[in-house]
PDB file of C-alpha atoms in Angstrom:
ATOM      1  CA  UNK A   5      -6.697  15.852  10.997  1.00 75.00           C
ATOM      2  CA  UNK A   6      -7.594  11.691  11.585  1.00 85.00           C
ATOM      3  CA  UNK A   7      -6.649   9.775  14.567  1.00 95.00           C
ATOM      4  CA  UNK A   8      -6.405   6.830  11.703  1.00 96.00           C
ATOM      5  CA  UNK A   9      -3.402   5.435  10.819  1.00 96.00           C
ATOM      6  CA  UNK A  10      -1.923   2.300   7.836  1.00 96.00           C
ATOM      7  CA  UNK A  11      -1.593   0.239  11.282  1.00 97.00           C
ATOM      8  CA  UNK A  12      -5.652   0.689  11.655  1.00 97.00           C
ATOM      9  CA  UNK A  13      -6.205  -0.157   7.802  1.00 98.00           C
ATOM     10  CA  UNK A  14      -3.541  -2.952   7.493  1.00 98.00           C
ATOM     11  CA  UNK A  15      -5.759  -4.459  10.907  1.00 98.00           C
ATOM     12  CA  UNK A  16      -9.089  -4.125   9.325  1.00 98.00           C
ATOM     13  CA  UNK A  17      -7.357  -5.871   5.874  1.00 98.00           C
ATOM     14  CA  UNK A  18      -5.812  -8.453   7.970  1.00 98.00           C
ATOM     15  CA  UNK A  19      -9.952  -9.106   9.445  1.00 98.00           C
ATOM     16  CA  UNK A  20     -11.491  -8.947   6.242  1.00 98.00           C
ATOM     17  CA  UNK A  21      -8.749 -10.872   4.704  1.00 97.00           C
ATOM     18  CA  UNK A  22      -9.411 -13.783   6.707  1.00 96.00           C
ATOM     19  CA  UNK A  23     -12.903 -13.356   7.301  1.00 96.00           C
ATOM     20  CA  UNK A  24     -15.545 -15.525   5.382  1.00 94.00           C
ATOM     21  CA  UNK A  25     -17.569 -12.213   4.316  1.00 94.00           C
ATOM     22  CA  UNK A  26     -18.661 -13.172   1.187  1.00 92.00           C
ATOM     23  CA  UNK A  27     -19.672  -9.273   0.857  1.00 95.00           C
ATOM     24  CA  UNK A  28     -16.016  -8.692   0.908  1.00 97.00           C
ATOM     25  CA  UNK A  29     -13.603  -6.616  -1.565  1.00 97.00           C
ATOM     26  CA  UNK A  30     -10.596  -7.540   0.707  1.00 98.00           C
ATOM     27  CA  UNK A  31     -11.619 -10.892   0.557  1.00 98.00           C
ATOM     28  CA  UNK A  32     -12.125 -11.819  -2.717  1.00 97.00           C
ATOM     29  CA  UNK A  33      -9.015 -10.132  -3.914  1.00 98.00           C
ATOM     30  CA  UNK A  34      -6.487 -11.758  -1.097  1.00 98.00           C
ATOM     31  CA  UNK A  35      -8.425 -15.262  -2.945  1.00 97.00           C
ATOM     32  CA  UNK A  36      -7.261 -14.647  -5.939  1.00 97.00           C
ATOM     33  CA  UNK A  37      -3.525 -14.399  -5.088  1.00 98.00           C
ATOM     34  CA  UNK A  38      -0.648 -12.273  -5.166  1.00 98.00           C
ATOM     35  CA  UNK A  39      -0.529 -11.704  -8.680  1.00 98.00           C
ATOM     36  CA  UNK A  40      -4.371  -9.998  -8.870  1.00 98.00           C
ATOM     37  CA  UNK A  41      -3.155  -8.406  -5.892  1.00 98.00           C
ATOM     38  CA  UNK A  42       0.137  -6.820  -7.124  1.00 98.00           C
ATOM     39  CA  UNK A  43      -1.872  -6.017 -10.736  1.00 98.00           C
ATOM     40  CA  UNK A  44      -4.082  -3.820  -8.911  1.00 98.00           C
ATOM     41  CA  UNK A  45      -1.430  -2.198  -6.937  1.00 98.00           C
ATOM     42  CA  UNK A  46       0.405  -1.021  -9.986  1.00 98.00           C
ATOM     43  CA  UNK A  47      -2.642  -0.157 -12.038  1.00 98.00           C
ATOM     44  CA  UNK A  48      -3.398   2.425  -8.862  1.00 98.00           C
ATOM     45  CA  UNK A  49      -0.115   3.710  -8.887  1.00 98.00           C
ATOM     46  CA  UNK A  50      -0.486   4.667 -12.220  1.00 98.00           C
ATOM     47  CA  UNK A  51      -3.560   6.429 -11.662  1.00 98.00           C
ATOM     48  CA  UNK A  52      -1.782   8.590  -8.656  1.00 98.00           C
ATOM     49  CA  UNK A  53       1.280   9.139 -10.835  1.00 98.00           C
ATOM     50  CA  UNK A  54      -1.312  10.690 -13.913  1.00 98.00           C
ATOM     51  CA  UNK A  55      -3.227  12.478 -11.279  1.00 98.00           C
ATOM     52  CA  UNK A  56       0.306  13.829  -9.772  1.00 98.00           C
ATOM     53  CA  UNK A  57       0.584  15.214 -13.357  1.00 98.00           C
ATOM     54  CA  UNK A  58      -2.667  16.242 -13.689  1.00 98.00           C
ATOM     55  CA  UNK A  59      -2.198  18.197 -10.332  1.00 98.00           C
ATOM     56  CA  UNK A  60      -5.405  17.325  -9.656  1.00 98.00           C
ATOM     57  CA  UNK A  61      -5.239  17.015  -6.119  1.00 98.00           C
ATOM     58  CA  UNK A  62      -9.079  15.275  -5.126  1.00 98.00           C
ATOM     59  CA  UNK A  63      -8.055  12.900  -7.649  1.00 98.00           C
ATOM     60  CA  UNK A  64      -4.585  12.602  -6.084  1.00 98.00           C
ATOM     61  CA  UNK A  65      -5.905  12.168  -2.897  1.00 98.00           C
ATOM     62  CA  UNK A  66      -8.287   9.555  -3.666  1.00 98.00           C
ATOM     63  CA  UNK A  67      -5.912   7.679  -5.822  1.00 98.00           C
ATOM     64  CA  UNK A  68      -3.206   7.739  -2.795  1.00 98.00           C
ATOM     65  CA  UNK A  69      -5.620   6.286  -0.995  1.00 98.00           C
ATOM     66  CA  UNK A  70      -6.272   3.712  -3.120  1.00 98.00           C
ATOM     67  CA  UNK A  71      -2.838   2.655  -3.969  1.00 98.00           C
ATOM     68  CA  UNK A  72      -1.984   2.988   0.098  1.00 98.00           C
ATOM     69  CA  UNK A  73      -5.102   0.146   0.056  1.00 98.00           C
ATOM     70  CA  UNK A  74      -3.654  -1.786  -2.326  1.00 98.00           C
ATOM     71  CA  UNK A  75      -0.067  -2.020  -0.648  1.00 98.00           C
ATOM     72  CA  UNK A  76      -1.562  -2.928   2.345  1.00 98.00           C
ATOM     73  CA  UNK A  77      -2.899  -5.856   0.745  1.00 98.00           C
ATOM     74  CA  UNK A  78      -0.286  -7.363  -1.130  1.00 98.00           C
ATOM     75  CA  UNK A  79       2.011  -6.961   2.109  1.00 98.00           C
ATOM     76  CA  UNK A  80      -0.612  -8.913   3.413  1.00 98.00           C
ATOM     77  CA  UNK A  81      -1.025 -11.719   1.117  1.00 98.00           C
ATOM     78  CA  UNK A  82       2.942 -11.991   0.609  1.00 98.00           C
ATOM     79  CA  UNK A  83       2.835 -12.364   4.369  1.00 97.00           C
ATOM     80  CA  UNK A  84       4.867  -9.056   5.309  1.00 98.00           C
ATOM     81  CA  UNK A  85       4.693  -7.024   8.278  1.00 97.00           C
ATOM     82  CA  UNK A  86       3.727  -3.400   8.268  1.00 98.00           C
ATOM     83  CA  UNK A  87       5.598  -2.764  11.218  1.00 97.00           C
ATOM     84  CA  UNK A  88       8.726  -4.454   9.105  1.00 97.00           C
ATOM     85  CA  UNK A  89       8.142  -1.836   6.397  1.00 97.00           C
ATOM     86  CA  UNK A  90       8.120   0.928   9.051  1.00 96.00           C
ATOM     87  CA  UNK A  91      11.107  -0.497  10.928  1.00 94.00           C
ATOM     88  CA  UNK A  92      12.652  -0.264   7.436  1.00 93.00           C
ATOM     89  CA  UNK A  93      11.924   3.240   6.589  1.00 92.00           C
ATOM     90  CA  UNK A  94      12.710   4.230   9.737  1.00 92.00           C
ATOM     91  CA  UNK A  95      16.309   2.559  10.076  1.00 89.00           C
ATOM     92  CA  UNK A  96      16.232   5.104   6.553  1.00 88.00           C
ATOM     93  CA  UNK A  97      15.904   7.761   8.135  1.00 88.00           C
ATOM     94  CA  UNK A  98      18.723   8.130  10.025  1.00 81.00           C
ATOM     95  CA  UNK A  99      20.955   9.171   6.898  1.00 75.00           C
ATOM     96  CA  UNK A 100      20.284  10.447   3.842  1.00 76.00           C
ATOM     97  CA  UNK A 101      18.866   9.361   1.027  1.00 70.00           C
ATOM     98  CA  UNK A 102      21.803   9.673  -1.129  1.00 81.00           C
ATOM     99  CA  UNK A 103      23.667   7.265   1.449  1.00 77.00           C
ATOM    100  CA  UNK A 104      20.832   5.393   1.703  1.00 68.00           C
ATOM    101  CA  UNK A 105      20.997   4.622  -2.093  1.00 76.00           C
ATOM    102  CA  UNK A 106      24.575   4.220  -1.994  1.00 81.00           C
ATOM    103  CA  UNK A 107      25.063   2.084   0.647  1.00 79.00           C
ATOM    104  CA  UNK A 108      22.397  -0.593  -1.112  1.00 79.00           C
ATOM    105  CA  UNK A 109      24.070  -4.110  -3.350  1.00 83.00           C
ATOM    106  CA  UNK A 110      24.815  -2.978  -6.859  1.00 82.00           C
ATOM    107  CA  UNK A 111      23.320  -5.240  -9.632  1.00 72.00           C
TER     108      UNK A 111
END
């Protein structure tokens, strides 16, 4: 088991976001703007979804990983919290998901 956590991640994409490392992924896809940003999040959530199918778990895992990335950065370019997020799920938590669903505006 890892001592690292998304707080340690979303802190080192928060650095490199703001950094001026021209050697930097994080950096050169926070430039280009939310919409790069949120293209690559869904195009790895695809690729965990098909690997879910797959039940191909290395691929899985990696793909997680990469879509957990990708999150990270678009809450970081749209200038939301991580802690928000986890205040969020964790106000969630304390019914179930049902009620959860229920209790949310209908359209």
């Amino acid at each position: 088991m890892t001592n690292f956590t998304l707080a340690d991640l979303d802190r080192i994409i928060a650095a490199r976001a703001s950094s001026d490392d021209e050697k930097s992924y994080t950096r050169k896809l926070v430039g280009k703007g939310v919409a790069k940003c949120a293209q690559k999040l869904g195009e790895e959530a695809v690729e965990a979804a098909i690997a879910a199918v797959r039940e191909d778990r290395e691929e899985l895992t990696a793909e997680a990983a990469d879509l957990l990335y990708h999150l990270l950065v678009v809450l970081n370019v749209s200038g939301v919290n991580l802690q928000d997020v986890m205040a969020e799920l964790a106000r969630r938590t304390g019914q179930t998901g049902l009620e959860e669903k229920a209790s949310r505006p209908q359209d």
